[in-house]
């Protein structure tokens, strides 16, 4: 079943000089797919994610999630739709410093008024699977970057959204933490069957995806599929980024 459909999306930012950030981008995401979005700086990746996440409005085109266009909803209905259908993971984690790890994880359920016992049980189950059970009572400042991002993954998944949108989730992590986070992503994608769309500049992170869509100058450029061999997929990603003008020299020694 199609979870997300982007139909001829365009985004123009008006100003002294108008900027076309997206130019008729179309693609679809199916149940259980893990898809990466890549492209050089300024290609429109962030603009695309913001439109899909309902943070920004498209100038033209449509976004449908589970058959509904959230951009046609009123503000209250859109907020509810975003909270129940979407999960968000950011480069800078966006955890609340005044809440414990457990309290951060259950935040979407808290906003929905879920029973406390259910929230605590759901948080514990997710934390065990993500390897952060031992830090549930700690605050974000007391845990590592990798643990913070796994907390963010748990928060994004706890309400079983239709779609998780991730923006550079490994951007602030070292190589070991990046691997741990991407393996956590893969586990949750497989076990929960949740569709994930991830914007990244990191070929290593992208190699965990089922396919990667490349955009350039706001337009769909190409897409490649992983298949069985992740090493070969990783190399294809590097080759494609080289064609697009990305800096990939430092990636040649990355070990998968």
PDB file of C-alpha atoms in Angstrom:
ATOM      1  CA  UNK A   1       0.000   0.000   0.000  1.00  0.00           C
ATOM      2  CA  UNK A   2       1.238   3.495  -0.818  1.00  0.00           C
ATOM      3  CA  UNK A   3       2.062   5.460   2.352  1.00  0.00           C
ATOM      4  CA  UNK A   4       3.342   8.662   0.766  1.00  0.00           C
ATOM      5  CA  UNK A   5       2.861  10.156  -2.668  1.00  0.00           C
ATOM      6  CA  UNK A   6       4.520  13.364  -3.791  1.00  0.00           C
ATOM      7  CA  UNK A   7       2.861  14.650  -6.963  1.00  0.00           C
ATOM      8  CA  UNK A   8       4.703  17.239  -9.082  1.00  0.00           C
ATOM      9  CA  UNK A   9       5.836  19.198  -6.037  1.00  0.00           C
ATOM     10  CA  UNK A  10       7.262  22.655  -6.635  1.00  0.00           C
ATOM     11  CA  UNK A  11       8.371  25.194  -4.072  1.00  0.00           C
ATOM     12  CA  UNK A  12       9.233  28.802  -4.905  1.00  0.00           C
ATOM     13  CA  UNK A  13      10.519  31.154  -2.224  1.00  0.00           C
ATOM     14  CA  UNK A  14       9.524  34.695  -3.079  1.00  0.00           C
ATOM     15  CA  UNK A  15      11.881  37.602  -2.481  1.00  0.00           C
ATOM     16  CA  UNK A  16      13.849  40.228  -4.344  1.00  0.00           C
ATOM     17  CA  UNK A  17      14.879  37.305  -6.517  1.00  0.00           C
ATOM     18  CA  UNK A  18      12.540  34.297  -6.505  1.00  0.00           C
ATOM     19  CA  UNK A  19      14.187  30.949  -5.745  1.00  0.00           C
ATOM     20  CA  UNK A  20      12.787  27.680  -7.074  1.00  0.00           C
ATOM     21  CA  UNK A  21      13.788  25.125  -4.443  1.00  0.00           C
ATOM     22  CA  UNK A  22      11.706  22.249  -5.881  1.00  0.00           C
ATOM     23  CA  UNK A  23      10.731  21.705  -9.498  1.00  0.00           C
ATOM     24  CA  UNK A  24       7.983  19.121 -10.194  1.00  0.00           C
ATOM     25  CA  UNK A  25       9.300  16.360  -7.917  1.00  0.00           C
ATOM     26  CA  UNK A  26       7.241  13.159  -7.931  1.00  0.00           C
ATOM     27  CA  UNK A  27       7.752   9.816  -6.187  1.00  0.00           C
ATOM     28  CA  UNK A  28       5.937   7.341  -3.949  1.00  0.00           C
ATOM     29  CA  UNK A  29       6.821   5.409  -0.806  1.00  0.00           C
ATOM     30  CA  UNK A  30       5.247   2.041  -0.037  1.00  0.00           C
ATOM     31  CA  UNK A  31       4.515   0.331   3.282  1.00  0.00           C
ATOM     32  CA  UNK A  32       7.710  -0.877   4.918  1.00  0.00           C
ATOM     33  CA  UNK A  33      10.074   0.930   2.559  1.00  0.00           C
ATOM     34  CA  UNK A  34      13.231   2.624   3.838  1.00  0.00           C
ATOM     35  CA  UNK A  35      14.154   5.319   1.309  1.00  0.00           C
ATOM     36  CA  UNK A  36      16.972   7.838   1.293  1.00  0.00           C
ATOM     37  CA  UNK A  37      16.984  11.297  -0.293  1.00  0.00           C
ATOM     38  CA  UNK A  38      20.401  12.558  -1.385  1.00  0.00           C
ATOM     39  CA  UNK A  39      21.830  15.413  -3.413  1.00  0.00           C
ATOM     40  CA  UNK A  40      24.472  18.126  -3.239  1.00  0.00           C
ATOM     41  CA  UNK A  41      24.119  21.150  -0.957  1.00  0.00           C
ATOM     42  CA  UNK A  42      21.342  23.395  -2.202  1.00  0.00           C
ATOM     43  CA  UNK A  43      19.673  20.623  -4.195  1.00  0.00           C
ATOM     44  CA  UNK A  44      16.336  20.989  -2.379  1.00  0.00           C
ATOM     45  CA  UNK A  45      16.551  18.078   0.090  1.00  0.00           C
ATOM     46  CA  UNK A  46      15.520  20.107   3.131  1.00  0.00           C
ATOM     47  CA  UNK A  47      12.791  21.951   1.230  1.00  0.00           C
ATOM     48  CA  UNK A  48      11.371  18.619   0.105  1.00  0.00           C
ATOM     49  CA  UNK A  49      11.392  17.192   3.628  1.00  0.00           C
ATOM     50  CA  UNK A  50       9.773  20.340   5.037  1.00  0.00           C
ATOM     51  CA  UNK A  51       6.941  20.156   2.497  1.00  0.00           C
ATOM     52  CA  UNK A  52       6.385  16.441   3.137  1.00  0.00           C
ATOM     53  CA  UNK A  53       6.450  17.040   6.901  1.00  0.00           C
ATOM     54  CA  UNK A  54       3.802  19.795   6.535  1.00  0.00           C
ATOM     55  CA  UNK A  55       6.269  22.303   8.008  1.00  0.00           C
ATOM     56  CA  UNK A  56       6.102  24.214   4.719  1.00  0.00           C
ATOM     57  CA  UNK A  57       3.438  24.535   2.014  1.00  0.00           C
ATOM     58  CA  UNK A  58       4.132  23.507  -1.591  1.00  0.00           C
ATOM     59  CA  UNK A  59       3.732  26.228  -4.210  1.00  0.00           C
ATOM     60  CA  UNK A  60       2.183  23.672  -6.548  1.00  0.00           C
ATOM     61  CA  UNK A  61       1.660  19.925  -6.453  1.00  0.00           C
ATOM     62  CA  UNK A  62       0.224  17.559  -3.867  1.00  0.00           C
ATOM     63  CA  UNK A  63       1.286  15.492  -0.879  1.00  0.00           C
ATOM     64  CA  UNK A  64      -0.825  12.512   0.158  1.00  0.00           C
ATOM     65  CA  UNK A  65      -0.139  10.392   3.237  1.00  0.00           C
ATOM     66  CA  UNK A  66      -2.354   7.334   3.620  1.00  0.00           C
ATOM     67  CA  UNK A  67      -4.556   8.848   0.927  1.00  0.00           C
ATOM     68  CA  UNK A  68      -5.041  12.211   2.682  1.00  0.00           C
ATOM     69  CA  UNK A  69      -3.547  15.570   1.794  1.00  0.00           C
ATOM     70  CA  UNK A  70      -2.495  17.121   5.132  1.00  0.00           C
ATOM     71  CA  UNK A  71      -2.027  20.528   3.470  1.00  0.00           C
ATOM     72  CA  UNK A  72      -5.811  20.699   2.995  1.00  0.00           C
ATOM     73  CA  UNK A  73      -6.482  20.334   6.720  1.00  0.00           C
ATOM     74  CA  UNK A  74      -7.165  23.130   9.189  1.00  0.00           C
ATOM     75  CA  UNK A  75      -4.478  23.978  11.733  1.00  0.00           C
ATOM     76  CA  UNK A  76      -5.890  21.883  14.586  1.00  0.00           C
ATOM     77  CA  UNK A  77      -6.656  18.894  12.374  1.00  0.00           C
ATOM     78  CA  UNK A  78      -3.223  19.148  10.774  1.00  0.00           C
ATOM     79  CA  UNK A  79      -1.533  19.188  14.188  1.00  0.00           C
ATOM     80  CA  UNK A  80      -3.439  16.045  15.152  1.00  0.00           C
ATOM     81  CA  UNK A  81      -2.639  14.401  11.800  1.00  0.00           C
ATOM     82  CA  UNK A  82       1.060  15.231  12.178  1.00  0.00           C
ATOM     83  CA  UNK A  83       1.156  13.884  15.729  1.00  0.00           C
ATOM     84  CA  UNK A  84      -0.603  10.596  14.906  1.00  0.00           C
ATOM     85  CA  UNK A  85       0.567   9.779  11.382  1.00  0.00           C
ATOM     86  CA  UNK A  86       4.140  11.104  11.344  1.00  0.00           C
ATOM     87  CA  UNK A  87       7.287  10.529  13.358  1.00  0.00           C
ATOM     88  CA  UNK A  88      10.225  12.944  13.212  1.00  0.00           C
ATOM     89  CA  UNK A  89      13.946  12.435  13.798  1.00  0.00           C
ATOM     90  CA  UNK A  90      16.375  15.349  13.543  1.00  0.00           C
ATOM     91  CA  UNK A  91      20.117  15.863  13.308  1.00  0.00           C
ATOM     92  CA  UNK A  92      20.165  17.761  16.611  1.00  0.00           C
ATOM     93  CA  UNK A  93      17.926  15.198  18.381  1.00  0.00           C
ATOM     94  CA  UNK A  94      15.400  17.859  19.580  1.00  0.00           C
ATOM     95  CA  UNK A  95      15.014  16.209  22.966  1.00  0.00           C
ATOM     96  CA  UNK A  96      13.652  18.283  25.842  1.00  0.00           C
ATOM     97  CA  UNK A  97      16.426  18.852  28.383  1.00  0.00           C
ATOM     98  CA  UNK A  98      14.011  19.081  31.316  1.00  0.00           C
ATOM     99  CA  UNK A  99      12.508  15.637  30.646  1.00  0.00           C
ATOM    100  CA  UNK A 100      14.073  12.249  31.293  1.00  0.00           C
ATOM    101  CA  UNK A 101      14.755   9.819  28.460  1.00  0.00           C
ATOM    102  CA  UNK A 102      11.545   7.963  29.317  1.00  0.00           C
ATOM    103  CA  UNK A 103       9.521  11.193  29.408  1.00  0.00           C
ATOM    104  CA  UNK A 104      10.946  12.258  26.038  1.00  0.00           C
ATOM    105  CA  UNK A 105      10.058   8.897  24.501  1.00  0.00           C
ATOM    106  CA  UNK A 106       6.430   8.960  25.658  1.00  0.00           C
ATOM    107  CA  UNK A 107       5.837  12.605  24.711  1.00  0.00           C
ATOM    108  CA  UNK A 108       3.590  11.807  21.682  1.00  0.00           C
ATOM    109  CA  UNK A 109       1.439   9.544  23.874  1.00  0.00           C
ATOM    110  CA  UNK A 110       1.359  12.154  26.646  1.00  0.00           C
ATOM    111  CA  UNK A 111      -0.014  14.709  24.197  1.00  0.00           C
ATOM    112  CA  UNK A 112      -2.699  12.195  23.218  1.00  0.00           C
ATOM    113  CA  UNK A 113      -3.668  11.567  26.857  1.00  0.00           C
ATOM    114  CA  UNK A 114      -2.703   7.883  26.869  1.00  0.00           C
ATOM    115  CA  UNK A 115      -2.862   5.973  30.197  1.00  0.00           C
ATOM    116  CA  UNK A 116       0.360   6.197  32.201  1.00  0.00           C
ATOM    117  CA  UNK A 117       0.732   2.414  32.528  1.00  0.00           C
ATOM    118  CA  UNK A 118       0.493   1.979  28.758  1.00  0.00           C
ATOM    119  CA  UNK A 119       3.048   4.731  28.173  1.00  0.00           C
ATOM    120  CA  UNK A 120       5.559   3.254  30.606  1.00  0.00           C
ATOM    121  CA  UNK A 121       5.193  -0.247  29.153  1.00  0.00           C
ATOM    122  CA  UNK A 122       5.566   0.963  25.566  1.00  0.00           C
ATOM    123  CA  UNK A 123       8.633   3.045  26.472  1.00  0.00           C
ATOM    124  CA  UNK A 124      10.254   0.106  28.258  1.00  0.00           C
ATOM    125  CA  UNK A 125       9.658  -2.275  25.333  1.00  0.00           C
ATOM    126  CA  UNK A 126      11.129   0.167  22.811  1.00  0.00           C
ATOM    127  CA  UNK A 127      14.061   1.056  25.049  1.00  0.00           C
ATOM    128  CA  UNK A 128      14.965  -2.618  25.440  1.00  0.00           C
ATOM    129  CA  UNK A 129      14.933  -3.155  21.698  1.00  0.00           C
ATOM    130  CA  UNK A 130      17.042  -0.044  21.108  1.00  0.00           C
ATOM    131  CA  UNK A 131      19.534  -0.755  23.873  1.00  0.00           C
ATOM    132  CA  UNK A 132      18.730   2.273  26.035  1.00  0.00           C
ATOM    133  CA  UNK A 133      16.797   0.598  28.854  1.00  0.00           C
ATOM    134  CA  UNK A 134      19.539   1.511  31.353  1.00  0.00           C
ATOM    135  CA  UNK A 135      19.260   5.264  30.685  1.00  0.00           C
ATOM    136  CA  UNK A 136      15.470   5.707  30.892  1.00  0.00           C
ATOM    137  CA  UNK A 137      15.778   7.685  34.139  1.00  0.00           C
ATOM    138  CA  UNK A 138      18.595   9.937  32.931  1.00  0.00           C
ATOM    139  CA  UNK A 139      18.383  13.339  31.272  1.00  0.00           C
ATOM    140  CA  UNK A 140      19.638  14.051  27.720  1.00  0.00           C
ATOM    141  CA  UNK A 141      22.720  15.886  29.040  1.00  0.00           C
ATOM    142  CA  UNK A 142      23.766  12.702  30.876  1.00  0.00           C
ATOM    143  CA  UNK A 143      23.834  10.355  27.868  1.00  0.00           C
ATOM    144  CA  UNK A 144      25.854  10.007  24.656  1.00  0.00           C
ATOM    145  CA  UNK A 145      24.924  11.330  21.226  1.00  0.00           C
ATOM    146  CA  UNK A 146      24.137   7.831  19.992  1.00  0.00           C
ATOM    147  CA  UNK A 147      21.870   7.225  22.980  1.00  0.00           C
ATOM    148  CA  UNK A 148      20.149  10.564  22.362  1.00  0.00           C
ATOM    149  CA  UNK A 149      19.452   9.633  18.747  1.00  0.00           C
ATOM    150  CA  UNK A 150      18.119   6.210  19.745  1.00  0.00           C
ATOM    151  CA  UNK A 151      15.879   8.020  22.242  1.00  0.00           C
ATOM    152  CA  UNK A 152      14.662  10.172  19.343  1.00  0.00           C
ATOM    153  CA  UNK A 153      13.994   7.025  17.291  1.00  0.00           C
ATOM    154  CA  UNK A 154      11.944   5.566  20.147  1.00  0.00           C
ATOM    155  CA  UNK A 155       9.973   8.820  20.472  1.00  0.00           C
ATOM    156  CA  UNK A 156       9.294   8.811  16.715  1.00  0.00           C
ATOM    157  CA  UNK A 157       8.119   5.184  16.742  1.00  0.00           C
ATOM    158  CA  UNK A 158       6.153   4.915  20.006  1.00  0.00           C
ATOM    159  CA  UNK A 159       2.799   5.936  18.511  1.00  0.00           C
ATOM    160  CA  UNK A 160       3.256   3.618  15.493  1.00  0.00           C
ATOM    161  CA  UNK A 161       3.154   6.317  12.819  1.00  0.00           C
ATOM    162  CA  UNK A 162       2.466   5.644   9.145  1.00  0.00           C
ATOM    163  CA  UNK A 163       5.686   7.404   8.159  1.00  0.00           C
ATOM    164  CA  UNK A 164       8.919   8.435   9.882  1.00  0.00           C
ATOM    165  CA  UNK A 165      10.785  11.419   8.422  1.00  0.00           C
ATOM    166  CA  UNK A 166      14.464  11.669   9.346  1.00  0.00           C
ATOM    167  CA  UNK A 167      16.667  14.698   8.664  1.00  0.00           C
ATOM    168  CA  UNK A 168      20.420  13.925   8.701  1.00  0.00           C
ATOM    169  CA  UNK A 169      20.032  11.548  11.682  1.00  0.00           C
ATOM    170  CA  UNK A 170      23.760  10.678  11.777  1.00  0.00           C
ATOM    171  CA  UNK A 171      25.010  14.204  11.113  1.00  0.00           C
ATOM    172  CA  UNK A 172      26.208  14.812  14.693  1.00  0.00           C
ATOM    173  CA  UNK A 173      27.485  11.309  15.433  1.00  0.00           C
ATOM    174  CA  UNK A 174      30.850   9.557  15.218  1.00  0.00           C
ATOM    175  CA  UNK A 175      31.249   6.460  13.052  1.00  0.00           C
ATOM    176  CA  UNK A 176      30.396   3.909  15.765  1.00  0.00           C
ATOM    177  CA  UNK A 177      27.328   5.817  16.938  1.00  0.00           C
ATOM    178  CA  UNK A 178      26.266   6.270  13.292  1.00  0.00           C
ATOM    179  CA  UNK A 179      26.449   2.525  12.734  1.00  0.00           C
ATOM    180  CA  UNK A 180      24.494   1.835  15.937  1.00  0.00           C
ATOM    181  CA  UNK A 181      21.799   4.319  14.956  1.00  0.00           C
ATOM    182  CA  UNK A 182      21.462   2.987  11.408  1.00  0.00           C
ATOM    183  CA  UNK A 183      21.253  -0.578  12.690  1.00  0.00           C
ATOM    184  CA  UNK A 184      18.526   0.601  15.084  1.00  0.00           C
ATOM    185  CA  UNK A 185      16.699   2.214  12.155  1.00  0.00           C
ATOM    186  CA  UNK A 186      16.909  -1.016  10.185  1.00  0.00           C
ATOM    187  CA  UNK A 187      15.663  -3.102  13.106  1.00  0.00           C
ATOM    188  CA  UNK A 188      12.664  -0.837  13.690  1.00  0.00           C
ATOM    189  CA  UNK A 189      11.884  -0.714   9.968  1.00  0.00           C
ATOM    190  CA  UNK A 190      11.924  -4.513   9.714  1.00  0.00           C
ATOM    191  CA  UNK A 191      10.142  -5.284  12.985  1.00  0.00           C
ATOM    192  CA  UNK A 192       7.509  -2.546  12.862  1.00  0.00           C
ATOM    193  CA  UNK A 193       7.130  -2.346   9.071  1.00  0.00           C
ATOM    194  CA  UNK A 194       7.127   1.450   9.325  1.00  0.00           C
ATOM    195  CA  UNK A 195       7.999   3.405   6.193  1.00  0.00           C
ATOM    196  CA  UNK A 196      11.030   5.672   6.673  1.00  0.00           C
ATOM    197  CA  UNK A 197      12.146   8.568   4.488  1.00  0.00           C
ATOM    198  CA  UNK A 198      15.613   9.839   5.370  1.00  0.00           C
ATOM    199  CA  UNK A 199      17.418  12.899   4.030  1.00  0.00           C
ATOM    200  CA  UNK A 200      21.169  12.413   4.321  1.00  0.00           C
ATOM    201  CA  UNK A 201      24.501  13.456   2.834  1.00  0.00           C
ATOM    202  CA  UNK A 202      26.137  10.335   4.312  1.00  0.00           C
ATOM    203  CA  UNK A 203      26.695   7.462   1.866  1.00  0.00           C
ATOM    204  CA  UNK A 204      27.266   5.033   4.742  1.00  0.00           C
ATOM    205  CA  UNK A 205      23.886   5.876   6.281  1.00  0.00           C
ATOM    206  CA  UNK A 206      22.200   5.758   2.860  1.00  0.00           C
ATOM    207  CA  UNK A 207      23.595   2.256   2.230  1.00  0.00           C
ATOM    208  CA  UNK A 208      21.113   0.924   4.832  1.00  0.00           C
ATOM    209  CA  UNK A 209      18.152   2.097   2.711  1.00  0.00           C
ATOM    210  CA  UNK A 210      16.212  -0.057   0.253  1.00  0.00           C
ATOM    211  CA  UNK A 211      16.650   2.630  -2.391  1.00  0.00           C
ATOM    212  CA  UNK A 212      18.020   6.137  -2.691  1.00  0.00           C
ATOM    213  CA  UNK A 213      16.432   8.988  -4.646  1.00  0.00           C
ATOM    214  CA  UNK A 214      18.821  11.677  -5.878  1.00  0.00           C
ATOM    215  CA  UNK A 215      17.753  15.252  -6.545  1.00  0.00           C
ATOM    216  CA  UNK A 216      19.686  18.059  -8.177  1.00  0.00           C
ATOM    217  CA  UNK A 217      18.665  21.702  -8.604  1.00  0.00           C
ATOM    218  CA  UNK A 218      15.285  20.872  -7.079  1.00  0.00           C
ATOM    219  CA  UNK A 219      14.520  18.125  -9.609  1.00  0.00           C
ATOM    220  CA  UNK A 220      14.362  14.348  -9.499  1.00  0.00           C
ATOM    221  CA  UNK A 221      17.696  13.192 -10.947  1.00  0.00           C
ATOM    222  CA  UNK A 222      17.921   9.420 -10.500  1.00  0.00           C
ATOM    223  CA  UNK A 223      17.302   6.552  -8.100  1.00  0.00           C
ATOM    224  CA  UNK A 224      19.157   3.338  -7.324  1.00  0.00           C
ATOM    225  CA  UNK A 225      18.126   0.167  -5.496  1.00  0.00           C
ATOM    226  CA  UNK A 226      20.156  -1.776  -2.964  1.00  0.00           C
ATOM    227  CA  UNK A 227      19.582  -5.391  -3.895  1.00  0.00           C
ATOM    228  CA  UNK A 228      21.455  -8.028  -1.875  1.00  0.00           C
ATOM    229  CA  UNK A 229      24.933  -6.487  -1.710  1.00  0.00           C
ATOM    230  CA  UNK A 230      25.227  -3.432   0.528  1.00  0.00           C
ATOM    231  CA  UNK A 231      28.909  -2.943  -0.325  1.00  0.00           C
ATOM    232  CA  UNK A 232      28.052  -2.644  -4.028  1.00  0.00           C
ATOM    233  CA  UNK A 233      25.144  -0.332  -3.184  1.00  0.00           C
ATOM    234  CA  UNK A 234      27.457   1.859  -1.090  1.00  0.00           C
ATOM    235  CA  UNK A 235      29.827   2.161  -4.041  1.00  0.00           C
ATOM    236  CA  UNK A 236      26.962   3.051  -6.396  1.00  0.00           C
ATOM    237  CA  UNK A 237      25.906   5.804  -4.000  1.00  0.00           C
ATOM    238  CA  UNK A 238      29.445   7.221  -3.938  1.00  0.00           C
ATOM    239  CA  UNK A 239      29.626   7.083  -7.734  1.00  0.00           C
ATOM    240  CA  UNK A 240      26.305   8.885  -8.066  1.00  0.00           C
ATOM    241  CA  UNK A 241      27.299  11.570  -5.580  1.00  0.00           C
ATOM    242  CA  UNK A 242      30.544  12.069  -7.508  1.00  0.00           C
ATOM    243  CA  UNK A 243      28.501  12.662 -10.666  1.00  0.00           C
ATOM    244  CA  UNK A 244      26.420  15.188  -8.755  1.00  0.00           C
ATOM    245  CA  UNK A 245      29.511  16.990  -7.507  1.00  0.00           C
ATOM    246  CA  UNK A 246      29.507  15.823  -3.870  1.00  0.00           C
ATOM    247  CA  UNK A 247      32.658  15.464  -1.775  1.00  0.00           C
ATOM    248  CA  UNK A 248      33.186  11.706  -1.528  1.00  0.00           C
ATOM    249  CA  UNK A 249      36.982  11.365  -1.326  1.00  0.00           C
ATOM    250  CA  UNK A 250      36.917  10.702   2.433  1.00  0.00           C
ATOM    251  CA  UNK A 251      34.450   7.817   2.028  1.00  0.00           C
ATOM    252  CA  UNK A 252      36.695   5.411   0.168  1.00  0.00           C
ATOM    253  CA  UNK A 253      38.041   3.885   3.411  1.00  0.00           C
ATOM    254  CA  UNK A 254      34.703   3.497   5.179  1.00  0.00           C
ATOM    255  CA  UNK A 255      34.197  -0.082   6.356  1.00  0.00           C
ATOM    256  CA  UNK A 256      30.731  -1.534   6.066  1.00  0.00           C
TER     257      UNK A 256
END
